Coordinates of C-alpha atoms in Angstrom, one line a residue:
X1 CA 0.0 0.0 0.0
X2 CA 1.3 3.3 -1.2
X3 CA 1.9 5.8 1.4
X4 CA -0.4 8.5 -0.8
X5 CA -2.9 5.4 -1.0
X6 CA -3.0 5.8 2.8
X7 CA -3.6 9.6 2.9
X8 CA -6.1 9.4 0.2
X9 CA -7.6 6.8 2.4
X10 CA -7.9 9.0 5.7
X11 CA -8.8 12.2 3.5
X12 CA -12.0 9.6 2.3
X13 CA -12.4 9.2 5.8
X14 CA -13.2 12.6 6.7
X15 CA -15.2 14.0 3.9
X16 CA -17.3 10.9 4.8
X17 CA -18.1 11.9 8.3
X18 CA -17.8 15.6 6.9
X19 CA -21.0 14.6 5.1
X20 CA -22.4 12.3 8.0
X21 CA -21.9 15.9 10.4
X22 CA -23.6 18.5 7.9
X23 CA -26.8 15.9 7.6
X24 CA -26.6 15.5 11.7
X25 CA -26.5 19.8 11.5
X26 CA -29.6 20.1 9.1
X27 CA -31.6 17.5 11.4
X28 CA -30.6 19.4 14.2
X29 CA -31.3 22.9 13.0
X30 CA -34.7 21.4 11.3
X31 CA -36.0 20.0 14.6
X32 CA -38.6 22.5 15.0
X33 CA -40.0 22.7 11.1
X34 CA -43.3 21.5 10.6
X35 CA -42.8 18.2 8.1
X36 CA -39.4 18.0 8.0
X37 CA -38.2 14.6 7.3
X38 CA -34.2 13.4 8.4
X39 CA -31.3 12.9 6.4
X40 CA -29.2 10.2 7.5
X41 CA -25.8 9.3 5.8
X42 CA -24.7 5.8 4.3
X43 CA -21.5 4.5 3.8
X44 CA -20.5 1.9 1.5
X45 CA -16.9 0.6 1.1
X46 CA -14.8 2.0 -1.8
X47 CA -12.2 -1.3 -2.5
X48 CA -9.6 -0.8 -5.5
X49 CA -8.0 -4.3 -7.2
X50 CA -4.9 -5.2 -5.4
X51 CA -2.3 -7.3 -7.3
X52 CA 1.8 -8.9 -6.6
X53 CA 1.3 -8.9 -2.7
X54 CA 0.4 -5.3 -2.6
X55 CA -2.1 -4.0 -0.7
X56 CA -4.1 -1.1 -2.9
X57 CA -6.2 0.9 -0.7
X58 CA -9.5 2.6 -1.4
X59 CA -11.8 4.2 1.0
X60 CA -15.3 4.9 1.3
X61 CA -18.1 6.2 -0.3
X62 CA -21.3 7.9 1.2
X63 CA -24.9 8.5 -0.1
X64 CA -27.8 10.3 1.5
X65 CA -31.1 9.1 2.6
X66 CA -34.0 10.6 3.4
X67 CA -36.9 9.1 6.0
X68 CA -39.7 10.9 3.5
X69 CA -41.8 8.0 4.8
X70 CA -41.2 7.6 8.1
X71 CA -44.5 9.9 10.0
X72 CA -43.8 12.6 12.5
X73 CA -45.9 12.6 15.6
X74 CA -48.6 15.9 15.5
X75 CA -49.1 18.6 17.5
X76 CA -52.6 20.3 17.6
X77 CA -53.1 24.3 17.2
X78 CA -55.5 26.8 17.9
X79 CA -56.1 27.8 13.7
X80 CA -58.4 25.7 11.2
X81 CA -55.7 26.1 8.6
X82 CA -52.7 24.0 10.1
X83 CA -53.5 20.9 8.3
X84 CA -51.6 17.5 8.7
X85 CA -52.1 14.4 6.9
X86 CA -52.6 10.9 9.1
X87 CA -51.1 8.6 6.6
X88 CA -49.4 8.2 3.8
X89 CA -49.8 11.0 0.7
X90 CA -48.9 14.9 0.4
X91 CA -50.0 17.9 0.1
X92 CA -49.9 19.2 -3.5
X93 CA -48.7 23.4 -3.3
X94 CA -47.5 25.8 -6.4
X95 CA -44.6 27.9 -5.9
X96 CA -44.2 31.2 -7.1
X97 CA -42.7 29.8 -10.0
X98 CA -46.3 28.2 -11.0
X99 CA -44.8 24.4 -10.7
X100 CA -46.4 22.7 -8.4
X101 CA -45.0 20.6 -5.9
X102 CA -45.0 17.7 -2.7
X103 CA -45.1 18.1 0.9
X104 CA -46.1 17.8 4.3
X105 CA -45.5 21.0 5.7
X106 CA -49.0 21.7 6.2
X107 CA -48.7 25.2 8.4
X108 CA -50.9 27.0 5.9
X109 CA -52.2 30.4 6.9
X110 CA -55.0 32.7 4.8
X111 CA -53.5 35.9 3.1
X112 CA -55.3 38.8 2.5
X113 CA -56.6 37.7 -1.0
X114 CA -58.1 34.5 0.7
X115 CA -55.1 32.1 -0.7
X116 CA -53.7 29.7 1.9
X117 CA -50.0 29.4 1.8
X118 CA -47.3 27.8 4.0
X119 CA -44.3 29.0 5.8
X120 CA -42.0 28.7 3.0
X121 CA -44.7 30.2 0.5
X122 CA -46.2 27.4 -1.5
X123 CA -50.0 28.1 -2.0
X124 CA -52.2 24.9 -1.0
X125 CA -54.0 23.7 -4.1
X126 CA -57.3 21.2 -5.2
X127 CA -60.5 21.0 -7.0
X128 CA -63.3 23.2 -7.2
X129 CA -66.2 21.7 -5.4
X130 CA -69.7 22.5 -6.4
X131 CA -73.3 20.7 -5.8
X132 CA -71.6 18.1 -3.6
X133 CA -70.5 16.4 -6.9
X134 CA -66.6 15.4 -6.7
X135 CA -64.7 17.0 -9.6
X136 CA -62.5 14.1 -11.8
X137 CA -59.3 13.7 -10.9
X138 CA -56.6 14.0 -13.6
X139 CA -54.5 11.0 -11.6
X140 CA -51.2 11.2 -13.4
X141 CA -50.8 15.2 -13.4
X142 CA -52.0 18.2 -11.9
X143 CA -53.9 19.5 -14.3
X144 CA -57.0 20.8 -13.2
X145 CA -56.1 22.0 -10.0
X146 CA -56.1 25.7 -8.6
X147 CA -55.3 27.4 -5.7
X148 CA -57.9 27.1 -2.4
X149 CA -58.9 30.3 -2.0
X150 CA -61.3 31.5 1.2
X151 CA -62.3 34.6 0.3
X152 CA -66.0 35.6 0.6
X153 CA -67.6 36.1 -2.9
X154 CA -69.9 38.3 -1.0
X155 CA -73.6 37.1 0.7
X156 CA -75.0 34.0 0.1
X157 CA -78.8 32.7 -0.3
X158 CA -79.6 29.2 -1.0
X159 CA -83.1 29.1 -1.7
X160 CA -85.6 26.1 -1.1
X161 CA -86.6 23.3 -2.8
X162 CA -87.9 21.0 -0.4
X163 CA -89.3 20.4 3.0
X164 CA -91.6 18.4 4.9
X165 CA -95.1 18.4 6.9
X166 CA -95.4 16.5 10.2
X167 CA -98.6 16.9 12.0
X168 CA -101.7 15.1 13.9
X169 CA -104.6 15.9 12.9
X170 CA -107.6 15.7 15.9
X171 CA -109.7 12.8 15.2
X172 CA -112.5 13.8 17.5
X173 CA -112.7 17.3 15.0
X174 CA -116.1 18.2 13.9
X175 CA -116.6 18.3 10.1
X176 CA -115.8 22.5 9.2
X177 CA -113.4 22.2 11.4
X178 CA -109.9 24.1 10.9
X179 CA -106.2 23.7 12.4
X180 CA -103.9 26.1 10.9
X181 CA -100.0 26.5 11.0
X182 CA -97.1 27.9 9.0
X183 CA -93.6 27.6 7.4
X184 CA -90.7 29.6 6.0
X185 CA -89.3 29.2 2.7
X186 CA -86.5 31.3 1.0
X187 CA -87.0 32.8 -2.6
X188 CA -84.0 32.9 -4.9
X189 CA -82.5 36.1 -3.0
X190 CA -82.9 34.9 0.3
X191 CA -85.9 36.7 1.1
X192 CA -88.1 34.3 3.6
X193 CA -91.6 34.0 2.3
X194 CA -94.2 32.5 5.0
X195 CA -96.3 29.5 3.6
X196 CA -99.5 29.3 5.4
X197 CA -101.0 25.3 6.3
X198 CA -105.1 24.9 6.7
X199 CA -106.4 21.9 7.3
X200 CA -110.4 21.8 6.7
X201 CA -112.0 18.5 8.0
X202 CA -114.5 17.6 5.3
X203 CA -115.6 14.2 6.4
X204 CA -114.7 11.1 8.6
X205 CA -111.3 10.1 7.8
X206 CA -110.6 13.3 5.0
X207 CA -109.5 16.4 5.5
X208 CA -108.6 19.3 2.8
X209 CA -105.7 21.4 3.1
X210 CA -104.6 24.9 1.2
X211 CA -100.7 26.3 1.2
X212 CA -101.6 29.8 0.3
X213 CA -99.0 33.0 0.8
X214 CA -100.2 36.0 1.9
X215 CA -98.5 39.1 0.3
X216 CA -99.1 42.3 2.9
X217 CA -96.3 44.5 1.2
X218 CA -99.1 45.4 -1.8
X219 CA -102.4 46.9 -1.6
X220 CA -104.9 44.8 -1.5
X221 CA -103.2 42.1 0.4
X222 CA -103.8 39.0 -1.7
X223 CA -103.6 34.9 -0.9
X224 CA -101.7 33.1 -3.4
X225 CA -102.8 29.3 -3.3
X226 CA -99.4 27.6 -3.8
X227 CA -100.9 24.2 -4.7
X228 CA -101.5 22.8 -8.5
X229 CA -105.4 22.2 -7.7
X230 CA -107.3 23.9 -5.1
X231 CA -107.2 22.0 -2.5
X232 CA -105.1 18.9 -1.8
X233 CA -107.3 16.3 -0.6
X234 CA -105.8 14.1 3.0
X235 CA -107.5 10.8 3.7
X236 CA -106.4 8.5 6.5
X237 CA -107.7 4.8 7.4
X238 CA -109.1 3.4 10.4
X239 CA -106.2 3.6 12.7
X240 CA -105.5 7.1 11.4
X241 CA -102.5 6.6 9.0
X242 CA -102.0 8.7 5.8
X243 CA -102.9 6.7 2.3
X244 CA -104.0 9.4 0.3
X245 CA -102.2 11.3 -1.9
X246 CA -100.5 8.0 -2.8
X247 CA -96.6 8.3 -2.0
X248 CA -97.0 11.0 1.0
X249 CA -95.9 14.1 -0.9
X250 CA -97.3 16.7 -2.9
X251 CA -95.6 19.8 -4.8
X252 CA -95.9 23.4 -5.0
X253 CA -96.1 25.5 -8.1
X254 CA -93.4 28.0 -8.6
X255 CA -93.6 32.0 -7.8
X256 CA -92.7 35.1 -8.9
X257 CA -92.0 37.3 -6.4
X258 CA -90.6 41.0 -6.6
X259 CA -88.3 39.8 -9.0
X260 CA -87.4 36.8 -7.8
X261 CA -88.6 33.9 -7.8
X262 CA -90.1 31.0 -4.8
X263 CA -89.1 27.5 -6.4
X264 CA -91.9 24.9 -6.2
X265 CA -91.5 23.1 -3.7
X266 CA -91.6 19.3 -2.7
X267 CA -93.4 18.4 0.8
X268 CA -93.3 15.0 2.3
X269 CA -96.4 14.8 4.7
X270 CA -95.7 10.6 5.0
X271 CA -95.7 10.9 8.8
X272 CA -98.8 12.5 9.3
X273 CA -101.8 10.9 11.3
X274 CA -105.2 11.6 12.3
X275 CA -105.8 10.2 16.2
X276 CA -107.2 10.9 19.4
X277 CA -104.8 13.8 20.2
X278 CA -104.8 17.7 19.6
X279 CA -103.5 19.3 16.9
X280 CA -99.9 19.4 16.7
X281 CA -97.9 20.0 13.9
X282 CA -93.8 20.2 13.1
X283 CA -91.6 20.8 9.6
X284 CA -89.1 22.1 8.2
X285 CA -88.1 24.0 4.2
X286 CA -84.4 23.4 3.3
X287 CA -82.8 27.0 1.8
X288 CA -81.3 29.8 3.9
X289 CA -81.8 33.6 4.0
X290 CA -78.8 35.8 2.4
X291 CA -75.6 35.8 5.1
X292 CA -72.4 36.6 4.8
X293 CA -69.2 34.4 5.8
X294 CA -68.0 34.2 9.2
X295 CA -65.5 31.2 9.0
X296 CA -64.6 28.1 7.2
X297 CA -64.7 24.0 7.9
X298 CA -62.0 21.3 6.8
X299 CA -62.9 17.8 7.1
X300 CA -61.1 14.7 7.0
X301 CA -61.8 14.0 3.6
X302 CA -60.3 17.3 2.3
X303 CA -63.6 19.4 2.0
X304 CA -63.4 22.8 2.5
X305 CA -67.0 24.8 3.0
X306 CA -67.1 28.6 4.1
X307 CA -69.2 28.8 6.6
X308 CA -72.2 31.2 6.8
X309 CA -74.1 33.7 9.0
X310 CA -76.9 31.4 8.8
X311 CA -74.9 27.9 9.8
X312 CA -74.8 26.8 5.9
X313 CA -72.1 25.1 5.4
X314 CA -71.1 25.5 1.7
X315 CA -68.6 22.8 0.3
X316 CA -66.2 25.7 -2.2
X317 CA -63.3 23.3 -2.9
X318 CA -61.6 19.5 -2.0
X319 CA -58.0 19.5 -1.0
X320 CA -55.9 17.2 -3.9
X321 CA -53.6 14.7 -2.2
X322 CA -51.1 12.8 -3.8
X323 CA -48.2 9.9 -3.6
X324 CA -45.7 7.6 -5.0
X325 CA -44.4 4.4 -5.2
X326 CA -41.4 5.4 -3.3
X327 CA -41.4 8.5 -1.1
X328 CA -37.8 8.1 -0.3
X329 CA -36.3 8.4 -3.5
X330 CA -38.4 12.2 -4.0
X331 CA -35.9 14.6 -4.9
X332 CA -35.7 17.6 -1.7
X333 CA -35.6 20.8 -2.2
X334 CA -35.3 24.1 -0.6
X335 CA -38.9 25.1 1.4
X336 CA -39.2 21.8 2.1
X337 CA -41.0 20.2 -0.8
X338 CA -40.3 17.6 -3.2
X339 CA -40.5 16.8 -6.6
X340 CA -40.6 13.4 -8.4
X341 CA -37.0 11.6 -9.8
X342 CA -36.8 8.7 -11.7
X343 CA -36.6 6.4 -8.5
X344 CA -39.9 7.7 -6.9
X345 CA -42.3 6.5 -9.2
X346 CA -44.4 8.7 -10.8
X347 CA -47.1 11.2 -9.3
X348 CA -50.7 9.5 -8.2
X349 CA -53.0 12.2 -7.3
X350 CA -56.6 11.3 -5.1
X351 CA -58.6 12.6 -2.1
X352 CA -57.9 12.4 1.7
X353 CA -59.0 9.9 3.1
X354 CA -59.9 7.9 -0.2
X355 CA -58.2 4.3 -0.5
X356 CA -54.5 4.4 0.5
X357 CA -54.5 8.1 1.2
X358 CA -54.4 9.3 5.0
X359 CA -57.2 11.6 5.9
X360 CA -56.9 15.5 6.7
X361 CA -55.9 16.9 10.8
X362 CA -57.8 20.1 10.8
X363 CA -56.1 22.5 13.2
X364 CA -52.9 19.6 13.4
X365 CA -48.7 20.0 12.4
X366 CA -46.9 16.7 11.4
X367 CA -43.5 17.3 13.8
X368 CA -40.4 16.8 12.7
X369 CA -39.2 13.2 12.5
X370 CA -35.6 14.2 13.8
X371 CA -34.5 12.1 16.9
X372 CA -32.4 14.9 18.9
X373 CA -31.0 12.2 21.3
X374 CA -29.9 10.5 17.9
X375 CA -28.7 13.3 16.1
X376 CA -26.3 14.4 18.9
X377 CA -25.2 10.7 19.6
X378 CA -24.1 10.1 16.2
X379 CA -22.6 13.7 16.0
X380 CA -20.1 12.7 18.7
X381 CA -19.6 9.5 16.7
X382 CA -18.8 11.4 13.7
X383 CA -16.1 13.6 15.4
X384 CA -14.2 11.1 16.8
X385 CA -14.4 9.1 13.5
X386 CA -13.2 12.0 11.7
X387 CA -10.6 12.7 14.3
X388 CA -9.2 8.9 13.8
X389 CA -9.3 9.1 10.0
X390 CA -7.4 12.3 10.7
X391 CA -4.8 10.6 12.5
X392 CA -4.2 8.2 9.7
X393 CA -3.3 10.8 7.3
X394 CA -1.5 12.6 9.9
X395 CA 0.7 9.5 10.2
X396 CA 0.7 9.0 6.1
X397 CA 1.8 12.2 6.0
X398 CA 4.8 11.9 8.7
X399 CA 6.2 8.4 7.0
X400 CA 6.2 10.5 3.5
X401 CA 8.3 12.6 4.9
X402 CA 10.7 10.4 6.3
X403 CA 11.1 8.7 3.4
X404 CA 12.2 11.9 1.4
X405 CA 13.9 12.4 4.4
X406 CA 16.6 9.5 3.6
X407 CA 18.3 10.9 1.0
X408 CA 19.4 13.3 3.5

């Protein structure tokens, strides 16, 4: 073995645990960021073909890993936007070079034009979400997606299309008797329009009822009978259960209202009865009256509904996940993302909490997965390692020179 073969050998040595110490001082310095996964170095021998007796020394090579896969423990916070993801997949973000990216630093915070965006910058993208329908995925790309956004659009009015009718109606009622009662719908600008019930006995066993709405704001006041026919006949059989109209519903006929307009209207009345009781009567006419947004909801399966005076929730977007075949081999970069190599597999874009994909931590961080008992334990290991390989070219380095040292 050559004498430089032995100080190229201890010079190995210490770039090796070089390396080994600066992924030890990014674990360390990286303990406290939200999705940070470790660094650890490998080392695998470097051994050069020896021949005549003579030893030819290498050294050793070193390659990086990252734990990408390995899941940080949480910790829970006090805003609706820290997200985290319980399970395998990542968060899919654009940069503000519009290329989107991986990751699972999920400390997103609202700016002032209603984007959500991380620590390091990366807006939080998904799908559009409207009428409860899931947009299609484009699973081998990102096309389709757009940034979540949770600004207001203004008020919001969601007006009625259905409802239903519970009531008893006396049994013991004379015929000409009425029982009256009334309900709130909501017109297509949020305006609640009163719907007023009466029930007419007109025999044993049959009753009539009339939906009529009663407009005050014009002069005369007029009734507007809301029904197809005039009106809707009720019959009920000997132990005072509902068989007529056939099905237990009826329907409204659409209005025109100060230029709007009061949707017809389907009403199930299939749990009424007529029995030995007083009048009672409960229901309830789906739609809200205009409000404006006072928060926002994320659920476990990615949905994200702004939240309204009125307690509508109304579903705006789905956050996109996404994964690969092997997290490991993603290539990191700076901000703590990813992006795909040609060891990771390719990009496979879904839902939270859909198949293999973990589901969404509302008000949640993923930790760091950094070990600081670890990290400092292999830190000392490093220096004295590189103060040994040290040593060895030291002493290279000495016998060199007392070999030039003989011609003296």
């Amino acid at each position: 073995m050559s004498l430089y073969g032995t100080m190229r050998t201890g010079v190995s040595g210490m770039n090796a645990q070089a390396n080994r110490l600066g992924t030890v001082g990014d674990n360390i310095a990286n303990a406290s960021t939200a999705g940070y996964k470790k660094a650890s170095t490998q080392f695998s021998s470097l051994i050069l073909p020896s021949a005549g007796g003579a030893y030819n020394s290498g050294g050793v090579n070193t390659t990086i890993r990252y734990s990408i896969s390995d899941q940080g423990t949480f910790s829970y916070t006090t805003s609706d936007t820290d997200l985290a993801i319980n399970g395998r997949g990542f968060f899919i973000v654009e940069g503000t070079d519009g290329v989107e990216y991986l990751t699972r630093a999920g400390s997103f915070q609202q700016l002032s034009d209603g984007s959500l965006v991380n620590a390091a910058g990366f807006k939080l993208m998904g799908y559009p979400y409207q009428n409860g329908v899931d947009p299609t995925i484009v699973i081998n790309g990102f096309d389709g997606l757009s940034e979540i956004n949770l600004k207001a659009s203004g008020m919001n009015a969601v007006p009625s299309t259905e409802g239903y009718t519970t009531a008893n109606l006396p049994a013991n009622a004379a015929v000409g008797d009425t029982e009256k009662t009334s309900l709130i719908a909501y017109d297509s600008q949020g305006n609640s329009r009163k719907l007023d019930y009466t029930y007419t006995k007109t025999a044993d066993n049959e009753w009539e009822l009339t939906v009529t709405y009663h407009d005050a704001s014009v002069t005369p006041a007029v009734d507007i009978n809301m029904l197809p026919t005039s009106p809707l006949t009720l019959e009920f059989n000997a132990v005072g259960e509902l068989i007529v109209p056939a099905g237990g519903t009826f329907n409204t006929n659409p209005l025109p209202i100060g230029g709007a307009n009061l949707s017809g209207l389907t009403i199930d009345i299939s749990g009424m009865t007529q029995l030995g009781k007083p009048f009672s009567s409960t229901g309830d006419i789906n739609g809200s009256g205009a409000s404006s947004v006072i928060g926002y909801e994320i659920s476990e399966d990615g949905i994200v509904s702004l939240k309204y005076e009125s307690g509508e929730l109304v579903p705006t977007y789905r956050i996109a996940v996404a994964d690969v075949q092997s997290p490991d081999k993603l290539n990191p970069l700076a901000g703590n993302v990813y992006s795909q190599s040609q060891d990771s597999g390719v990009v496979v874009v879904g839902y939270p909490a859909n198949g293999s994909y973990g589901s969404i931590l509302s008000g949640a961080l993923e930790d760091s997965n950094v070990d600081i008992a670890e990290e400092l334990t292999g830190m000392i290991e490093a220096q004295r390692n590189y103060t040994a390989n040290s040593k060895v070219f030291q002493t290279g380095s000495e016998l060199l020179e007392v070999l030039v040292n003989l011609k003296r």
